[in-house]
DNA sequence: CTGTTAGCGCTTTCAA
DNA sequence: TTGAAAGCGCTAACAG
């Protein structure tokens, strides 16, 4: 008689495997985890029955027993963000090949939601969480770090189980502005982000300081409030145009707003860069292919994601970790040129 | 003497809460889950100590005990994809307010990786998985569906614990092509996707059939192979231009390639839409703000994500579920116009 | 090298 | 309404 083909794939447990292979559960566990030497005969027997039953150990049960979930929470702001998306990819890549996997949750730039997400991650007993900027206070972050390893971007904090990587938004904006100044522009408009957004604040400061350092005081009429979205950039640009202010260049505090501004310009038949120079910030994947290709400040988001994940792995291993922020880079493409005189 | 402030936040378990509140663990559990009536006095006492200890029940343990994880696996292709990103958002939104949360994993359009991801999800005992297209065979899908609820996009399958939503790529491409034909174009180039990609194949078929139905046989010289990426679109466009073929319109099988093609045209000072009409496919968020705003076929990805999640919830509840695919829509913007004669 | 025995933290009968 | 006890599927001493 042939061996009975195993049909009831339901509920295959480690105990079942042990029984079928004629060994104890511990032995199966040891083979699964390589946690101790096991005789070859038993190993083969067990591996066979595992294959035969297509057995997948229950990670929940394992986590419960080991007190570790091998899961790293990742608090991002919008799961569909083209910007943070790159960071998520960096995290995924860094974690591939390790036993850890990421658990992505979105905070929507909303303190309450971020707190709720953090609670969820804690309830799931993640081994650590990577926080991509967001609105949690430094104090809260420090508090969390008392309970589990935390890696946070966009901050400059230090604590035992905490690693952070700040980004020099100020410097990036300074450089971008200086680039325009170097091209001879003196009337440079700035489309800013939400005024309670830390990145927006820093970028504005960089813009103002660069002007100041060049002996060109900034004028409030050339600073347009907006919201980091394409629509906001477009609106701001229209408003600027209607104000009849004199200007030869526009620096948008992010690429998305630059896209919007570009469209507003197009609508009025104003050419870029012939008539107006345009600079963005972030270097979204699309900016290479925008019309014209956009001069912008490249944020190494992918690398930041990767480094954040690597730092988390170290923290989990009980080691100290600090992240050397990869440098920002001004990417000069075709949307800027020397001012007409 | 004041009550001792609770410092040792470490390892707060349900048992601890029970002990502190002077009740049994079962009572605490009942309160947590509302699974039975509990006297008000005890309820208050328990809720107090829960708050006092900031207790978060361990979801792993709960899952183990209940045989449910309240987690829905989502197999996407690239976590940073601007296209699938919208679907993820739809899923997130649909699941918000339910006890379920999504667990996102990436398959990278790679069969082996997708299989590995599915294994991971099964090991984590997700309650179901939503598969966004990908390369798993129908047979495999059906096999998975025997073990747990599956919702899959881009297929037309039916089985007890399986819901699918196919997208009419053929029809969308047909309409887009017809739009160009209606504008008087007869020499319409097509930039196609990978030839083993089901969506690419269907879109090509739609293009060819629309031409045929209009009495305009398609010519191989006007069909350019590419890869669904900006760079590929750009390359294809350059090649087409160099071939000195005669054409007045280009239909790219996705927006990303249309962006690349647009740039190639710009490089040669060919205007869109004055000289050449351009149509994309997908209606990525960016296409509203591209230069000029791109005529394209809108895929209701957000809705598909939302509906997929809703269907999953029904499947989990043991109900049948089918998804009515929301219709595609040709979005006519500014990159197409009547052919010059 | 291997099996036995306790748990991990929660839910859920079953009685009381 | 409540508590005791058993068990979810796995790991980890501890003997042998």
XYZ file of C-alpha atoms (C1' of nucleotides) in Angstrom, chain B residues 11 13-14 29 33 55 57-58, chain C residues 8-15:
16
model
C 5.722 44.025 31.098
C 0.091 41.966 31.322
C -3.568 41.301 31.564
C -10.678 40.008 29.043
C -13.674 42.609 24.302
C -1.923 48.660 29.447
C -3.112 43.921 25.370
C -0.641 41.810 23.454
C 4.710 33.192 26.657
C -0.297 36.384 27.379
C -4.573 35.964 26.078
C -9.568 33.763 25.406
C -13.008 30.602 26.493
C -15.678 26.842 28.165
C -17.598 25.235 32.374
C -19.254 25.609 36.929
